Tab-separated table of C-alpha atoms in Angstrom:
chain	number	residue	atom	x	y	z
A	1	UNK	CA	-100.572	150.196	-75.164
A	2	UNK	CA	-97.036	149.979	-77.124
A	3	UNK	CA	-95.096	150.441	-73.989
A	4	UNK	CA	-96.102	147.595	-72.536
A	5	UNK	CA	-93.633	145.305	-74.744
A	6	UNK	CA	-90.506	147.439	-73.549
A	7	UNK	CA	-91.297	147.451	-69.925
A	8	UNK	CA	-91.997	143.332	-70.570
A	9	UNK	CA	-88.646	143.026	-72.220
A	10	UNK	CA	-86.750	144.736	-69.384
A	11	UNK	CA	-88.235	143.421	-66.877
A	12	UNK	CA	-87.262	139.962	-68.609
A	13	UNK	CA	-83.709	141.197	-68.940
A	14	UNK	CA	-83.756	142.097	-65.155
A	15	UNK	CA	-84.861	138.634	-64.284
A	16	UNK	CA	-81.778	137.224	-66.678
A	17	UNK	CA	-79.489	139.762	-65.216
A	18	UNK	CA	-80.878	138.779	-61.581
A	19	UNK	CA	-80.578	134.790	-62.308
A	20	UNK	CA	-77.110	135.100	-63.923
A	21	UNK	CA	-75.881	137.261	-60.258
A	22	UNK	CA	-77.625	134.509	-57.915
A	23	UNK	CA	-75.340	131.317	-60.465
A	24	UNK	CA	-72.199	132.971	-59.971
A	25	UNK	CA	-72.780	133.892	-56.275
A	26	UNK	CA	-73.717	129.985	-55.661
A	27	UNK	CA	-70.639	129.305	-58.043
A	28	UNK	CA	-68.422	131.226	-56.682
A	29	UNK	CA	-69.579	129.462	-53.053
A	30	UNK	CA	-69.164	126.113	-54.562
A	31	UNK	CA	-65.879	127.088	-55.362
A	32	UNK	CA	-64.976	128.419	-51.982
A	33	UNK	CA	-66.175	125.224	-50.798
A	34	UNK	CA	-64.364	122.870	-52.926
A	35	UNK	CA	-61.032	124.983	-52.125
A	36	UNK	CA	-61.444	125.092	-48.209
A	37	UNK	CA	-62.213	121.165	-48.933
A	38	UNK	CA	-58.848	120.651	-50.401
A	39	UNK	CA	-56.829	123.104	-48.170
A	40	UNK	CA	-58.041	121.715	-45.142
A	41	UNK	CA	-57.420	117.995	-46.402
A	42	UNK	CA	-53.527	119.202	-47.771
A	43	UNK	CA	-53.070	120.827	-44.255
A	44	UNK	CA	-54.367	117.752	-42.305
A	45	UNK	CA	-52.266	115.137	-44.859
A	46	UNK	CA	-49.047	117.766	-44.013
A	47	UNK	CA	-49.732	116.965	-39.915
A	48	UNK	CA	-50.211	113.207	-40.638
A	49	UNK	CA	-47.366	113.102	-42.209
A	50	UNK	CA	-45.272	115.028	-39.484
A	51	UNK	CA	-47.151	112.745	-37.450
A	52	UNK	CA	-45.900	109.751	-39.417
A	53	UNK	CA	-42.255	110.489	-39.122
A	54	UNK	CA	-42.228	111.624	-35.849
A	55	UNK	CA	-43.377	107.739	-35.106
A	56	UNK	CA	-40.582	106.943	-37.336
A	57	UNK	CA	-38.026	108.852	-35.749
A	58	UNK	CA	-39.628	107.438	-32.192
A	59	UNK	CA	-39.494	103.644	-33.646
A	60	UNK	CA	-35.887	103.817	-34.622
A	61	UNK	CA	-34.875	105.326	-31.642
A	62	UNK	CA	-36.769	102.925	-29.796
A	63	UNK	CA	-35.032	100.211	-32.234
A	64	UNK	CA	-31.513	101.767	-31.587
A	65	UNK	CA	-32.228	101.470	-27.882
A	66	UNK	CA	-33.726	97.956	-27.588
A	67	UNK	CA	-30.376	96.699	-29.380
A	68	UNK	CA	-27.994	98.510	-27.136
A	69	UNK	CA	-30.129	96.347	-24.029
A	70	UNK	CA	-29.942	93.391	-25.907
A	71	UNK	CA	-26.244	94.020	-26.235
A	72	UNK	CA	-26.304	94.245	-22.834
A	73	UNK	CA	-28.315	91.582	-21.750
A	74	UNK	CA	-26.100	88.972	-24.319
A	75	UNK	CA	-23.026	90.459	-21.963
A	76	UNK	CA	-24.859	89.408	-18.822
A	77	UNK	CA	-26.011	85.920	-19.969
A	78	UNK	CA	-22.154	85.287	-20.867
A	79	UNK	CA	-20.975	86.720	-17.539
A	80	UNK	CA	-23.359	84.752	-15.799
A	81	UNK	CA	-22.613	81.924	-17.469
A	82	UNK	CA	-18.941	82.381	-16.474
A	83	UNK	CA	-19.626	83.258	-13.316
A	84	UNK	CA	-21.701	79.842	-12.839
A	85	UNK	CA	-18.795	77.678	-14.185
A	86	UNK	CA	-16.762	79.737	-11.354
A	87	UNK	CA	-18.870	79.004	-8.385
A	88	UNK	CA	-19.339	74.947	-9.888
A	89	UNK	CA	-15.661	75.103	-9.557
A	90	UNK	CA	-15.480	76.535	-6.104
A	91	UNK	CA	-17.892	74.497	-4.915
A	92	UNK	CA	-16.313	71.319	-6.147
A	93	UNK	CA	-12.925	72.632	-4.507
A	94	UNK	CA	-14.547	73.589	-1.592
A	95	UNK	CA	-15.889	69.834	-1.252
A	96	UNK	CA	-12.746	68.565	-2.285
A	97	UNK	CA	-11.105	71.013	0.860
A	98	UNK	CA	-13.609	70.002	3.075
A	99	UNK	CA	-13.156	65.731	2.406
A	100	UNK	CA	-9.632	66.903	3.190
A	101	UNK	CA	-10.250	68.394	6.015
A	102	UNK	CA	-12.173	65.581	7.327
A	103	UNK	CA	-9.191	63.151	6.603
A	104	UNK	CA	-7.052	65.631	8.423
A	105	UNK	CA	-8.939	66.044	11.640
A	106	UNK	CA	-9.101	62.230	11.045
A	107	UNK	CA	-5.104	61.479	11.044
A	108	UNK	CA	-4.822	64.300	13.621
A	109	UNK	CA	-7.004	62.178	16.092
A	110	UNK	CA	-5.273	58.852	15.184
A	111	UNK	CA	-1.561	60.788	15.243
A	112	UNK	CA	-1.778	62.082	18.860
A	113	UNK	CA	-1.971	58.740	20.214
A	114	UNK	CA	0.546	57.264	17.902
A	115	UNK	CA	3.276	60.554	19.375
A	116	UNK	CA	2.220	59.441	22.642
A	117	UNK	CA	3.109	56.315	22.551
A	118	UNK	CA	6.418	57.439	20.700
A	119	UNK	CA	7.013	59.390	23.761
A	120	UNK	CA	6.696	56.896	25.939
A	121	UNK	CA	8.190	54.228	24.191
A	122	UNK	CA	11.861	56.428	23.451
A	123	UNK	CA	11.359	57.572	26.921
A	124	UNK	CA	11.617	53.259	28.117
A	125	UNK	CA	14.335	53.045	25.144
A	126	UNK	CA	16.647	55.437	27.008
A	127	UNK	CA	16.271	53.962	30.761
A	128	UNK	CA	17.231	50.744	29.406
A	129	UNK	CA	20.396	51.749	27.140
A	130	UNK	CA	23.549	52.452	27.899
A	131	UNK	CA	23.525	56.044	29.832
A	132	UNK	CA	25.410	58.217	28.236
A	133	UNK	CA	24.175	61.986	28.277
A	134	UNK	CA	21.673	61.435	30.048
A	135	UNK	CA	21.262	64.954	31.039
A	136	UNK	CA	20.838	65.903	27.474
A	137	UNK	CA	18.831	62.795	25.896
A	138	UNK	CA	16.315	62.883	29.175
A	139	UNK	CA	16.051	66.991	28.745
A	140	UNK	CA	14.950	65.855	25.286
A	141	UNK	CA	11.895	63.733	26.377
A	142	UNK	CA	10.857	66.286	28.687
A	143	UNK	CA	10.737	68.801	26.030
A	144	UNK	CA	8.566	66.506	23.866
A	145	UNK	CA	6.110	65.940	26.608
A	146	UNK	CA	5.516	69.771	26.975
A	147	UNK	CA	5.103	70.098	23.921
A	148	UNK	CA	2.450	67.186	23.340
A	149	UNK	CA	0.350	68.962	25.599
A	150	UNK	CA	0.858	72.531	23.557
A	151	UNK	CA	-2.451	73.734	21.337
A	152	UNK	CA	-0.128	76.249	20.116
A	153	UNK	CA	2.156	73.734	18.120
A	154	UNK	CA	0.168	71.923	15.458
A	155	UNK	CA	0.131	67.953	15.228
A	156	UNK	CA	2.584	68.031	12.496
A	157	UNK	CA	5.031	69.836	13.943
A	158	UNK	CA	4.564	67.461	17.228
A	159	UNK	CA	5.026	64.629	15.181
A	160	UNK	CA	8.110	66.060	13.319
A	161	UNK	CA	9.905	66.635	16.730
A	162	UNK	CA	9.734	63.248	17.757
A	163	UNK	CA	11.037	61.922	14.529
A	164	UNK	CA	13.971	64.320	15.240
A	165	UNK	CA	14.626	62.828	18.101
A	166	UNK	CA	14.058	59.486	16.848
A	167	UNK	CA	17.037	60.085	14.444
A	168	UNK	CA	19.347	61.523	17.334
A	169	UNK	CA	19.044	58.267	19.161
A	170	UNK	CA	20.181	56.539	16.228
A	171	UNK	CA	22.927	58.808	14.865
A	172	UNK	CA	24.609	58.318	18.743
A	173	UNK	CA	25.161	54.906	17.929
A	174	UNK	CA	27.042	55.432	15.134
A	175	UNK	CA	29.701	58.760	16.899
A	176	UNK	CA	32.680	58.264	19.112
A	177	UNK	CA	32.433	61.274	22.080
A	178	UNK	CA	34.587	62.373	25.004
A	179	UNK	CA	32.678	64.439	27.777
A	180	UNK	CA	32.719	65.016	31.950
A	181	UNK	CA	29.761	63.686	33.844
A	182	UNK	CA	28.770	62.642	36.951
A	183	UNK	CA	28.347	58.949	38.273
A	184	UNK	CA	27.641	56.892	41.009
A	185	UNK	CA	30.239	55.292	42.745
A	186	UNK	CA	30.222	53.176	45.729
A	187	UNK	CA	27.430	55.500	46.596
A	188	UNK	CA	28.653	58.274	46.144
A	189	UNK	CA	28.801	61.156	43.046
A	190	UNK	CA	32.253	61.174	41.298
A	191	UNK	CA	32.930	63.581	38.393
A	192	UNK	CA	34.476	61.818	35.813
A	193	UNK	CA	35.706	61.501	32.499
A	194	UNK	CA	33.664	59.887	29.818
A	195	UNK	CA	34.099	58.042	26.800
A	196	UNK	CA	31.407	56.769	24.619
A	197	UNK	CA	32.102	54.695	21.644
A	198	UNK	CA	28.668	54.480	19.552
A	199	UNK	CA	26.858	51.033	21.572
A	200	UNK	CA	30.110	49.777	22.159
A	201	UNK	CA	31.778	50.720	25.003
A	202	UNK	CA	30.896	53.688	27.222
A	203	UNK	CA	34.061	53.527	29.392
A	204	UNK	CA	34.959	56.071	32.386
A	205	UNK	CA	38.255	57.610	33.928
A	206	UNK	CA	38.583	59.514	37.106
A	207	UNK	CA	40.481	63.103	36.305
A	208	UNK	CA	43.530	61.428	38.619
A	209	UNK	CA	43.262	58.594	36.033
A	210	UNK	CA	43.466	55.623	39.338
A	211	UNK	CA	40.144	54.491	38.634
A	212	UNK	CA	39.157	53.195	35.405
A	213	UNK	CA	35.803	51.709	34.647
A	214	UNK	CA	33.002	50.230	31.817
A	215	UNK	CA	29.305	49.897	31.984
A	216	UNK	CA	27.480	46.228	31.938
A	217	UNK	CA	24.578	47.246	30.806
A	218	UNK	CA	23.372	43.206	31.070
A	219	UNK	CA	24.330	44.180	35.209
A	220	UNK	CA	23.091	47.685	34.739
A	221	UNK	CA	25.756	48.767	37.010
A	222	UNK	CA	29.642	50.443	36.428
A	223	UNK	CA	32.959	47.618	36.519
A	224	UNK	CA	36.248	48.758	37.358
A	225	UNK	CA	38.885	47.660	35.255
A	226	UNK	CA	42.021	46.139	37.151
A	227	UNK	CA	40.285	44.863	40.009
């Protein structure tokens, strides 16, 4: 009966021994726990954070890009600006061309007429003047009435011509010429001599020098002198 109190104490010591194992095993888990807890939250803060800057880095670019198109775009609203003042402008001019036009075609139709009736009118002028070079003066009306009928030559050019000629009619009555021509005489052709003095005088010679005459152009006929 006095070995029961020995086998008592050990078996107490066993159950110490035993309870003391099991608090550091769950320790030692609680541990493990807490540790995995906090590795696994440092290694999911490390990828947020690569996470983080990686947005960064994506933002900035993103920023870097967004002001080279707005760079862009402020280059296109000037250039479009410009290029609106440009076609205003050409559109103004090519109102301003086309008014002008109009007026044109509008002095072309009323110029025509107005070098027709030049025509005709220096045409009458030189049937009822004195007839001196007639060959040349009437070889100049002809040309103006082919070319009044020309769409090669342009109205202003037309117009020009018979202002030319306009001014050789006058300039004749102002130079003294000598020239050969032939005239009527007693109904008949006579080559003769010819002097014309501006208006004046136009005044013929035959080359024998018997016959001498002057034009009445009142009579619209040739006088011989000394008859």
């Amino acid at each position: 009966m006095k070995k029961h109190p020995m086998r008592l104490g050990t078996l107490l010591k066993a159950v110490c021994l035993l309870s003391l194992i099991s608090a550091g095993n769950a320790f030692a888990a609680s541990l493990d726990e807490v540790l995995g807890v906090r590795s696994s939250t440092t290694v999911d803060g490390a990828k947020s954070q690569a996470k983080i800057d990686k947005l960064s880095e994506q933002t900035q670019d993103l920023l870097t890009q967004y002001k080279q198109v707005m760079k862009v775009v402020d280059g296109l609203r000037i250039y479009n600006k410009q290029q609106r003042r440009l076609i205003s402008n050409q559109e103004k001019e090519l109102a301003e061309l086309e008014e002008s036009i109009d007026q044109v075609t509008v002095i072309e139709r009323q110029i025509g007429p107005l070098i027709e009736r030049m025509i005709e009118n220096l045409e009458k002028f030189v049937d009822l003047d004195i007839p001196f070079l007639m060959g040349e003066r009437i070889e100049r009306i002809e040309f103006l009435k082919d070319t009044l009928d020309r769409a090669d030559v342009s109205v202003a050019e037309k117009f020009s011509q018979v202002l030319q000629a306009y001014q050789v009619e006058n300039t004749y009555g102002t130079t003294i010429e000598a020239y050969t021509a032939n005239i009527e005489l007693d109904g008949k052709s006579r080559n003769v001599d010819m002097l014309k003095w501006g208006r004046v005088a136009l005044v013929f010679q035959t080359p024998d020098g018997e016959t001498t005459g002057v034009w009445d152009n009142k009579a619209r006929q040739w006088v011989i002198l000394g008859d």
